[in-house]
């Protein structure tokens, strides 16, 4: 009844298809997609996980969405494999992959077709799919197939836009193609770059001649790039030749799962701790949390791009206490760090702790939890003290 897609160097979590199937059936969807992990391995062979969200806009999760109406979905992370598709929906709309022997990026056209033709899509804010990024043969690392995207967008056009159809999706088509072509352009150099720029210009001019070059979704920078490409091509080529090919590196601007708790079940409280350059304080902080009389807790530490030894100090705690989940993100501020932690929290209640603070007594969490439960409270809190220069007030 549903179709799932798994790449041969990837794998899925055991509960993926069961969970997605149940949600799909309950909501009668055309397709359902979920967040996912990318992963590679460190020098010791240990798997390193990087959480990838389909979108940072949480309002799109866990509800039925019509992508044709809510077109922000066309800026979601592109993949075909993190979900399942209603087979009847695929057959009815004749959705198939482009068949170009030996080519790459053939998920591009399938993704665009499903988003263009679905009326009931669903996005889940839990990661199930494991996408490998240490296979040296992966197309993401190759600059040998830079024209594959061009074939993909020719196919998309023939399927969706020939004979003046689906004009309302032209802005999404143009934006998505631009982003893909720029990705290919960043992978090549020298004569390859010159030739690809000419192909880039040729395809943009074709859209312009058809009256289909809608740049309404482009940033001002993107519009200037198109103008330069069309009107000052030599200058554009000169600028691009100065840029070195971009090497794909997993972990750049990624959210990383360094250590995940081995505890199971639902803890009573999840304590979320953003961590940034707190090597002087994090030991006292974590000790006060882990020594609480309420033992059924999980501690989620989110490293916010620390440049000191904070991360190493937390790892020492992780070796001794399996209730800790250690996450990491590029420096983005405590708000994003807390939100990242919330996506992993399994507790009945959530507590927030700063990495330079501590609990003054061992029964703090037990007191708060018992009062919250006995009073059916959604929020339960107490007073606090300030500490400055060793003086507590």
mmCIF file of C-alpha atoms in Angstrom, residues 57-371:
data_model
loop_
_atom_site.group_PDB
_atom_site.id
_atom_site.type_symbol
_atom_site.label_atom_id
_atom_site.label_comp_id
_atom_site.label_asym_id
_atom_site.label_seq_id
_atom_site.Cartn_x
_atom_site.Cartn_y
_atom_site.Cartn_z
ATOM 1 C CA UNK A 57 9.740 25.913 11.252
ATOM 2 C CA UNK A 58 8.053 23.627 13.808
ATOM 3 C CA UNK A 59 4.584 24.756 12.701
ATOM 4 C CA UNK A 60 4.775 22.372 9.729
ATOM 5 C CA UNK A 61 5.276 19.248 11.821
ATOM 6 C CA UNK A 62 2.707 16.699 12.957
ATOM 7 C CA UNK A 63 -0.253 17.868 10.888
ATOM 8 C CA UNK A 64 -1.612 17.416 7.358
ATOM 9 C CA UNK A 65 -0.123 19.916 4.901
ATOM 10 C CA UNK A 66 -1.001 20.685 1.280
ATOM 11 C CA UNK A 67 2.377 21.685 -0.245
ATOM 12 C CA UNK A 68 0.659 23.344 -3.193
ATOM 13 C CA UNK A 69 -1.056 25.710 -0.746
ATOM 14 C CA UNK A 70 1.708 26.057 1.852
ATOM 15 C CA UNK A 71 4.570 26.496 -0.580
ATOM 16 C CA UNK A 72 7.238 27.101 2.038
ATOM 17 C CA UNK A 73 7.500 23.310 2.026
ATOM 18 C CA UNK A 74 9.416 23.573 -1.270
ATOM 19 C CA UNK A 75 12.342 24.940 0.742
ATOM 20 C CA UNK A 76 12.461 21.850 2.972
ATOM 21 C CA UNK A 77 15.499 19.583 2.869
ATOM 22 C CA UNK A 78 15.292 17.475 -0.279
ATOM 23 C CA UNK A 79 15.352 13.685 -0.048
ATOM 24 C CA UNK A 80 13.155 10.800 -1.166
ATOM 25 C CA UNK A 81 14.093 8.221 1.450
ATOM 26 C CA UNK A 82 13.083 9.583 4.864
ATOM 27 C CA UNK A 83 9.415 8.671 4.422
ATOM 28 C CA UNK A 84 6.852 6.509 2.657
ATOM 29 C CA UNK A 85 4.520 7.188 -0.290
ATOM 30 C CA UNK A 86 0.980 6.034 -0.912
ATOM 31 C CA UNK A 87 1.279 3.731 -3.935
ATOM 32 C CA UNK A 88 -2.127 4.743 -5.300
ATOM 33 C CA UNK A 89 -1.016 8.412 -5.190
ATOM 34 C CA UNK A 90 2.131 7.585 -7.218
ATOM 35 C CA UNK A 91 0.213 5.558 -9.813
ATOM 36 C CA UNK A 92 -2.624 8.074 -10.169
ATOM 37 C CA UNK A 93 -0.175 10.922 -10.851
ATOM 38 C CA UNK A 94 2.267 8.788 -12.890
ATOM 39 C CA UNK A 95 5.152 9.771 -10.637
ATOM 40 C CA UNK A 96 8.330 7.970 -11.634
ATOM 41 C CA UNK A 97 12.066 8.612 -11.374
ATOM 42 C CA UNK A 98 13.964 9.905 -14.375
ATOM 43 C CA UNK A 99 15.856 7.033 -16.047
ATOM 44 C CA UNK A 100 19.291 8.322 -16.982
ATOM 45 C CA UNK A 101 21.797 5.422 -16.861
ATOM 46 C CA UNK A 102 24.617 5.994 -14.414
ATOM 47 C CA UNK A 103 23.411 9.452 -13.442
ATOM 48 C CA UNK A 104 23.090 10.968 -9.988
ATOM 49 C CA UNK A 105 20.599 13.118 -8.091
ATOM 50 C CA UNK A 106 17.626 11.229 -9.511
ATOM 51 C CA UNK A 107 15.778 11.838 -6.274
ATOM 52 C CA UNK A 108 15.517 15.486 -7.374
ATOM 53 C CA UNK A 109 12.676 15.069 -9.854
ATOM 54 C CA UNK A 110 10.821 12.510 -7.710
ATOM 55 C CA UNK A 111 10.913 14.901 -4.737
ATOM 56 C CA UNK A 112 9.631 17.853 -6.774
ATOM 57 C CA UNK A 113 6.825 15.809 -8.343
ATOM 58 C CA UNK A 114 5.555 14.490 -5.008
ATOM 59 C CA UNK A 115 5.520 17.944 -3.429
ATOM 60 C CA UNK A 116 3.817 19.429 -6.504
ATOM 61 C CA UNK A 117 1.045 16.855 -6.797
ATOM 62 C CA UNK A 118 0.284 15.813 -3.209
ATOM 63 C CA UNK A 119 -2.764 17.244 -1.462
ATOM 64 C CA UNK A 120 -2.138 15.571 1.893
ATOM 65 C CA UNK A 121 1.459 15.468 3.148
ATOM 66 C CA UNK A 122 2.648 14.930 6.699
ATOM 67 C CA UNK A 123 5.990 15.771 8.333
ATOM 68 C CA UNK A 124 7.241 14.114 11.523
ATOM 69 C CA UNK A 125 9.785 15.726 13.848
ATOM 70 C CA UNK A 126 11.521 12.445 14.741
ATOM 71 C CA UNK A 127 14.538 10.974 12.934
ATOM 72 C CA UNK A 128 14.266 7.404 11.654
ATOM 73 C CA UNK A 129 16.444 7.199 8.546
ATOM 74 C CA UNK A 130 20.250 6.846 8.745
ATOM 75 C CA UNK A 131 22.014 8.448 5.767
ATOM 76 C CA UNK A 132 25.668 7.427 5.380
ATOM 77 C CA UNK A 133 28.248 10.073 4.556
ATOM 78 C CA UNK A 134 31.525 8.126 4.695
ATOM 79 C CA UNK A 135 31.071 6.256 1.403
ATOM 80 C CA UNK A 136 33.766 7.724 -0.910
ATOM 81 C CA UNK A 137 31.695 6.688 -3.947
ATOM 82 C CA UNK A 138 28.718 8.834 -2.943
ATOM 83 C CA UNK A 139 27.694 11.399 -5.563
ATOM 84 C CA UNK A 140 27.753 14.134 -2.952
ATOM 85 C CA UNK A 141 31.561 13.978 -3.041
ATOM 86 C CA UNK A 142 31.874 13.795 -6.824
ATOM 87 C CA UNK A 143 32.318 16.529 -9.418
ATOM 88 C CA UNK A 144 32.090 14.068 -12.315
ATOM 89 C CA UNK A 145 28.341 14.378 -12.860
ATOM 90 C CA UNK A 146 27.756 18.105 -12.642
ATOM 91 C CA UNK A 147 25.245 18.036 -15.516
ATOM 92 C CA UNK A 148 23.004 15.478 -13.798
ATOM 93 C CA UNK A 149 20.958 18.273 -12.234
ATOM 94 C CA UNK A 150 20.324 19.715 -15.721
ATOM 95 C CA UNK A 151 18.834 16.409 -16.859
ATOM 96 C CA UNK A 152 16.700 16.305 -13.735
ATOM 97 C CA UNK A 153 15.174 19.722 -14.293
ATOM 98 C CA UNK A 154 14.556 19.029 -17.975
ATOM 99 C CA UNK A 155 12.613 15.965 -16.806
ATOM 100 C CA UNK A 156 10.696 17.948 -14.175
ATOM 101 C CA UNK A 157 9.751 20.516 -16.821
ATOM 102 C CA UNK A 158 8.518 17.828 -19.239
ATOM 103 C CA UNK A 159 6.416 16.194 -16.524
ATOM 104 C CA UNK A 160 4.894 19.277 -14.899
ATOM 105 C CA UNK A 161 5.244 22.415 -17.006
ATOM 106 C CA UNK A 162 4.985 21.456 -20.677
ATOM 107 C CA UNK A 163 2.025 22.990 -22.543
ATOM 108 C CA UNK A 164 1.696 25.790 -19.975
ATOM 109 C CA UNK A 165 0.658 23.576 -17.044
ATOM 110 C CA UNK A 166 1.190 24.312 -13.346
ATOM 111 C CA UNK A 167 2.223 27.943 -13.801
ATOM 112 C CA UNK A 168 1.666 28.600 -10.115
ATOM 113 C CA UNK A 169 4.716 26.410 -9.376
ATOM 114 C CA UNK A 170 7.139 28.249 -11.659
ATOM 115 C CA UNK A 171 8.639 30.328 -8.804
ATOM 116 C CA UNK A 172 9.412 27.109 -6.881
ATOM 117 C CA UNK A 173 10.839 25.459 -9.998
ATOM 118 C CA UNK A 174 13.126 28.391 -10.788
ATOM 119 C CA UNK A 175 14.336 28.743 -7.197
ATOM 120 C CA UNK A 176 14.965 25.022 -6.763
ATOM 121 C CA UNK A 177 16.831 24.792 -10.092
ATOM 122 C CA UNK A 178 18.973 27.813 -9.250
ATOM 123 C CA UNK A 179 19.961 26.312 -5.897
ATOM 124 C CA UNK A 180 20.846 22.973 -7.549
ATOM 125 C CA UNK A 181 22.832 24.549 -10.402
ATOM 126 C CA UNK A 182 24.820 26.672 -7.962
ATOM 127 C CA UNK A 183 25.612 23.494 -6.036
ATOM 128 C CA UNK A 184 27.000 21.895 -9.208
ATOM 129 C CA UNK A 185 28.894 25.060 -10.086
ATOM 130 C CA UNK A 186 30.606 25.037 -6.699
ATOM 131 C CA UNK A 187 31.977 21.537 -7.357
ATOM 132 C CA UNK A 188 33.907 22.237 -10.565
ATOM 133 C CA UNK A 189 36.774 24.429 -11.748
ATOM 134 C CA UNK A 190 38.636 25.585 -14.861
ATOM 135 C CA UNK A 191 37.165 24.653 -18.239
ATOM 136 C CA UNK A 192 34.511 22.513 -16.548
ATOM 137 C CA UNK A 193 33.295 25.605 -14.731
ATOM 138 C CA UNK A 194 33.279 27.707 -17.913
ATOM 139 C CA UNK A 195 31.282 25.100 -19.813
ATOM 140 C CA UNK A 196 28.794 24.615 -16.998
ATOM 141 C CA UNK A 197 28.205 28.381 -16.720
ATOM 142 C CA UNK A 198 27.304 28.459 -20.419
ATOM 143 C CA UNK A 199 24.805 25.642 -19.862
ATOM 144 C CA UNK A 200 23.469 27.498 -16.795
ATOM 145 C CA UNK A 201 22.983 30.655 -18.888
ATOM 146 C CA UNK A 202 21.402 28.733 -21.750
ATOM 147 C CA UNK A 203 18.764 27.166 -19.496
ATOM 148 C CA UNK A 204 17.948 30.466 -17.774
ATOM 149 C CA UNK A 205 17.580 32.206 -21.154
ATOM 150 C CA UNK A 206 15.233 29.463 -22.341
ATOM 151 C CA UNK A 207 12.990 30.131 -19.337
ATOM 152 C CA UNK A 208 13.163 33.868 -19.984
ATOM 153 C CA UNK A 209 12.174 33.437 -23.641
ATOM 154 C CA UNK A 210 9.199 31.322 -22.561
ATOM 155 C CA UNK A 211 8.137 34.045 -20.135
ATOM 156 C CA UNK A 212 8.700 31.645 -17.234
ATOM 157 C CA UNK A 213 11.659 33.213 -15.405
ATOM 158 C CA UNK A 214 9.907 34.038 -12.143
ATOM 159 C CA UNK A 215 12.459 35.163 -9.525
ATOM 160 C CA UNK A 216 9.963 36.122 -6.841
ATOM 161 C CA UNK A 217 11.414 33.620 -4.345
ATOM 162 C CA UNK A 218 15.014 34.715 -4.882
ATOM 163 C CA UNK A 219 16.960 36.830 -2.432
ATOM 164 C CA UNK A 220 18.376 40.103 -3.706
ATOM 165 C CA UNK A 221 21.741 38.374 -3.928
ATOM 166 C CA UNK A 222 20.237 35.590 -6.028
ATOM 167 C CA UNK A 223 18.603 38.096 -8.395
ATOM 168 C CA UNK A 224 21.942 39.906 -8.815
ATOM 169 C CA UNK A 225 23.640 36.592 -9.594
ATOM 170 C CA UNK A 226 21.112 35.827 -12.355
ATOM 171 C CA UNK A 227 21.483 39.343 -13.760
ATOM 172 C CA UNK A 228 25.265 39.008 -13.798
ATOM 173 C CA UNK A 229 25.060 35.573 -15.430
ATOM 174 C CA UNK A 230 22.807 36.828 -18.224
ATOM 175 C CA UNK A 231 24.171 40.313 -18.830
ATOM 176 C CA UNK A 232 27.832 40.209 -17.772
ATOM 177 C CA UNK A 233 28.735 36.591 -18.355
ATOM 178 C CA UNK A 234 32.494 37.158 -18.641
ATOM 179 C CA UNK A 235 32.533 38.966 -15.311
ATOM 180 C CA UNK A 236 30.498 36.167 -13.750
ATOM 181 C CA UNK A 237 32.932 33.556 -15.124
ATOM 182 C CA UNK A 238 35.914 35.530 -13.832
ATOM 183 C CA UNK A 239 34.408 35.747 -10.350
ATOM 184 C CA UNK A 240 33.545 32.052 -10.264
ATOM 185 C CA UNK A 241 36.992 30.938 -11.460
ATOM 186 C CA UNK A 242 38.525 32.597 -8.410
ATOM 187 C CA UNK A 243 36.505 30.349 -6.134
ATOM 188 C CA UNK A 244 37.904 26.944 -5.233
ATOM 189 C CA UNK A 245 35.591 23.921 -5.461
ATOM 190 C CA UNK A 246 33.619 23.447 -2.283
ATOM 191 C CA UNK A 247 34.504 20.186 -0.554
ATOM 192 C CA UNK A 248 31.498 18.577 1.069
ATOM 193 C CA UNK A 249 32.247 18.085 4.744
ATOM 194 C CA UNK A 250 29.793 16.438 7.051
ATOM 195 C CA UNK A 251 29.511 18.318 10.319
ATOM 196 C CA UNK A 252 29.858 21.787 8.848
ATOM 197 C CA UNK A 253 26.890 23.743 10.178
ATOM 198 C CA UNK A 254 25.400 20.455 11.381
ATOM 199 C CA UNK A 255 23.793 19.443 14.625
ATOM 200 C CA UNK A 256 25.648 16.496 16.068
ATOM 201 C CA UNK A 257 24.552 13.742 18.400
ATOM 202 C CA UNK A 258 27.783 12.874 20.206
ATOM 203 C CA UNK A 259 26.424 10.549 22.876
ATOM 204 C CA UNK A 260 22.842 9.378 23.264
ATOM 205 C CA UNK A 261 21.454 8.175 26.576
ATOM 206 C CA UNK A 262 21.228 4.428 27.016
ATOM 207 C CA UNK A 263 18.265 4.768 29.371
ATOM 208 C CA UNK A 264 14.858 3.535 28.194
ATOM 209 C CA UNK A 265 11.311 4.413 29.126
ATOM 210 C CA UNK A 266 9.961 7.820 30.118
ATOM 211 C CA UNK A 267 12.021 9.674 32.722
ATOM 212 C CA UNK A 268 10.234 11.939 35.159
ATOM 213 C CA UNK A 269 12.269 15.019 34.205
ATOM 214 C CA UNK A 270 14.505 15.980 31.281
ATOM 215 C CA UNK A 271 17.077 18.624 32.303
ATOM 216 C CA UNK A 272 18.346 20.627 29.306
ATOM 217 C CA UNK A 273 21.683 22.415 29.698
ATOM 218 C CA UNK A 274 23.072 24.711 26.951
ATOM 219 C CA UNK A 275 26.876 24.665 27.116
ATOM 220 C CA UNK A 276 29.175 27.418 25.940
ATOM 221 C CA UNK A 277 32.723 27.936 27.270
ATOM 222 C CA UNK A 278 31.882 26.906 30.807
ATOM 223 C CA UNK A 279 34.846 24.676 31.598
ATOM 224 C CA UNK A 280 35.253 26.367 35.015
ATOM 225 C CA UNK A 281 31.666 25.671 36.051
ATOM 226 C CA UNK A 282 30.250 22.637 34.231
ATOM 227 C CA UNK A 283 31.628 20.115 36.756
ATOM 228 C CA UNK A 284 29.766 21.721 39.671
ATOM 229 C CA UNK A 285 26.662 22.091 37.504
ATOM 230 C CA UNK A 286 26.493 18.456 36.378
ATOM 231 C CA UNK A 287 27.433 17.089 39.794
ATOM 232 C CA UNK A 288 24.518 18.951 41.376
ATOM 233 C CA UNK A 289 22.120 17.564 38.760
ATOM 234 C CA UNK A 290 23.298 13.957 38.698
ATOM 235 C CA UNK A 291 23.391 13.724 42.512
ATOM 236 C CA UNK A 292 19.732 14.656 42.885
ATOM 237 C CA UNK A 293 17.646 12.274 45.017
ATOM 238 C CA UNK A 294 15.275 11.926 42.059
ATOM 239 C CA UNK A 295 17.228 9.396 40.010
ATOM 240 C CA UNK A 296 14.720 8.831 37.191
ATOM 241 C CA UNK A 297 15.924 11.762 35.084
ATOM 242 C CA UNK A 298 17.754 12.363 31.837
ATOM 243 C CA UNK A 299 20.291 15.134 31.305
ATOM 244 C CA UNK A 300 20.600 16.686 27.850
ATOM 245 C CA UNK A 301 23.715 18.816 27.392
ATOM 246 C CA UNK A 302 23.833 20.866 24.181
ATOM 247 C CA UNK A 303 27.295 22.144 23.299
ATOM 248 C CA UNK A 304 26.831 25.495 21.545
ATOM 249 C CA UNK A 305 30.143 25.634 19.691
ATOM 250 C CA UNK A 306 32.386 25.875 22.774
ATOM 251 C CA UNK A 307 36.022 26.731 22.075
ATOM 252 C CA UNK A 308 37.395 25.736 25.488
ATOM 253 C CA UNK A 309 37.516 22.338 27.234
ATOM 254 C CA UNK A 310 33.818 22.276 28.188
ATOM 255 C CA UNK A 311 33.001 19.437 25.797
ATOM 256 C CA UNK A 312 35.816 17.214 27.062
ATOM 257 C CA UNK A 313 34.701 17.713 30.655
ATOM 258 C CA UNK A 314 31.144 16.649 29.827
ATOM 259 C CA UNK A 315 32.412 13.545 28.026
ATOM 260 C CA UNK A 316 34.089 12.491 31.294
ATOM 261 C CA UNK A 317 30.686 12.568 33.003
ATOM 262 C CA UNK A 318 29.132 10.591 30.118
ATOM 263 C CA UNK A 319 31.555 7.721 30.741
ATOM 264 C CA UNK A 320 30.310 7.401 34.329
ATOM 265 C CA UNK A 321 26.597 8.166 33.990
ATOM 266 C CA UNK A 322 24.476 6.730 31.165
ATOM 267 C CA UNK A 323 21.598 9.156 31.748
ATOM 268 C CA UNK A 324 23.350 11.905 29.758
ATOM 269 C CA UNK A 325 22.696 12.785 26.113
ATOM 270 C CA UNK A 326 25.403 15.021 24.642
ATOM 271 C CA UNK A 327 24.515 17.092 21.583
ATOM 272 C CA UNK A 328 26.480 19.717 19.688
ATOM 273 C CA UNK A 329 25.664 22.538 17.288
ATOM 274 C CA UNK A 330 27.531 25.466 15.667
ATOM 275 C CA UNK A 331 27.414 28.516 17.951
ATOM 276 C CA UNK A 332 23.830 29.719 17.617
ATOM 277 C CA UNK A 333 22.824 30.897 21.093
ATOM 278 C CA UNK A 334 21.123 29.317 24.073
ATOM 279 C CA UNK A 335 17.637 29.539 22.541
ATOM 280 C CA UNK A 336 18.502 27.273 19.619
ATOM 281 C CA UNK A 337 20.472 25.016 21.941
ATOM 282 C CA UNK A 338 17.461 24.550 24.229
ATOM 283 C CA UNK A 339 15.183 23.896 21.249
ATOM 284 C CA UNK A 340 17.647 21.291 19.947
ATOM 285 C CA UNK A 341 17.586 19.645 23.358
ATOM 286 C CA UNK A 342 13.783 19.708 23.439
ATOM 287 C CA UNK A 343 13.651 17.612 20.265
ATOM 288 C CA UNK A 344 15.333 14.777 22.207
ATOM 289 C CA UNK A 345 13.585 15.198 25.572
ATOM 290 C CA UNK A 346 11.554 12.166 26.703
ATOM 291 C CA UNK A 347 10.628 13.302 30.208
ATOM 292 C CA UNK A 348 7.185 14.014 31.638
ATOM 293 C CA UNK A 349 8.514 17.425 32.649
ATOM 294 C CA UNK A 350 11.266 19.673 31.308
ATOM 295 C CA UNK A 351 13.772 21.597 33.429
ATOM 296 C CA UNK A 352 16.306 24.123 32.167
ATOM 297 C CA UNK A 353 19.706 24.623 33.766
ATOM 298 C CA UNK A 354 22.506 26.992 32.749
ATOM 299 C CA UNK A 355 25.985 25.477 32.567
ATOM 300 C CA UNK A 356 27.455 27.881 35.153
ATOM 301 C CA UNK A 357 24.649 27.333 37.707
ATOM 302 C CA UNK A 358 23.893 24.518 40.160
ATOM 303 C CA UNK A 359 21.247 23.099 42.476
ATOM 304 C CA UNK A 360 22.008 24.068 46.107
ATOM 305 C CA UNK A 361 20.357 20.955 47.590
ATOM 306 C CA UNK A 362 19.977 17.341 46.492
ATOM 307 C CA UNK A 363 16.167 17.179 46.748
ATOM 308 C CA UNK A 364 15.329 20.088 44.450
ATOM 309 C CA UNK A 365 14.041 18.045 41.508
ATOM 310 C CA UNK A 366 12.193 15.551 43.719
ATOM 311 C CA UNK A 367 10.403 18.420 45.493
ATOM 312 C CA UNK A 368 9.439 20.145 42.244
ATOM 313 C CA UNK A 369 8.251 16.914 40.636
ATOM 314 C CA UNK A 370 6.161 15.749 43.596
ATOM 315 C CA UNK A 371 4.483 19.161 43.924
#
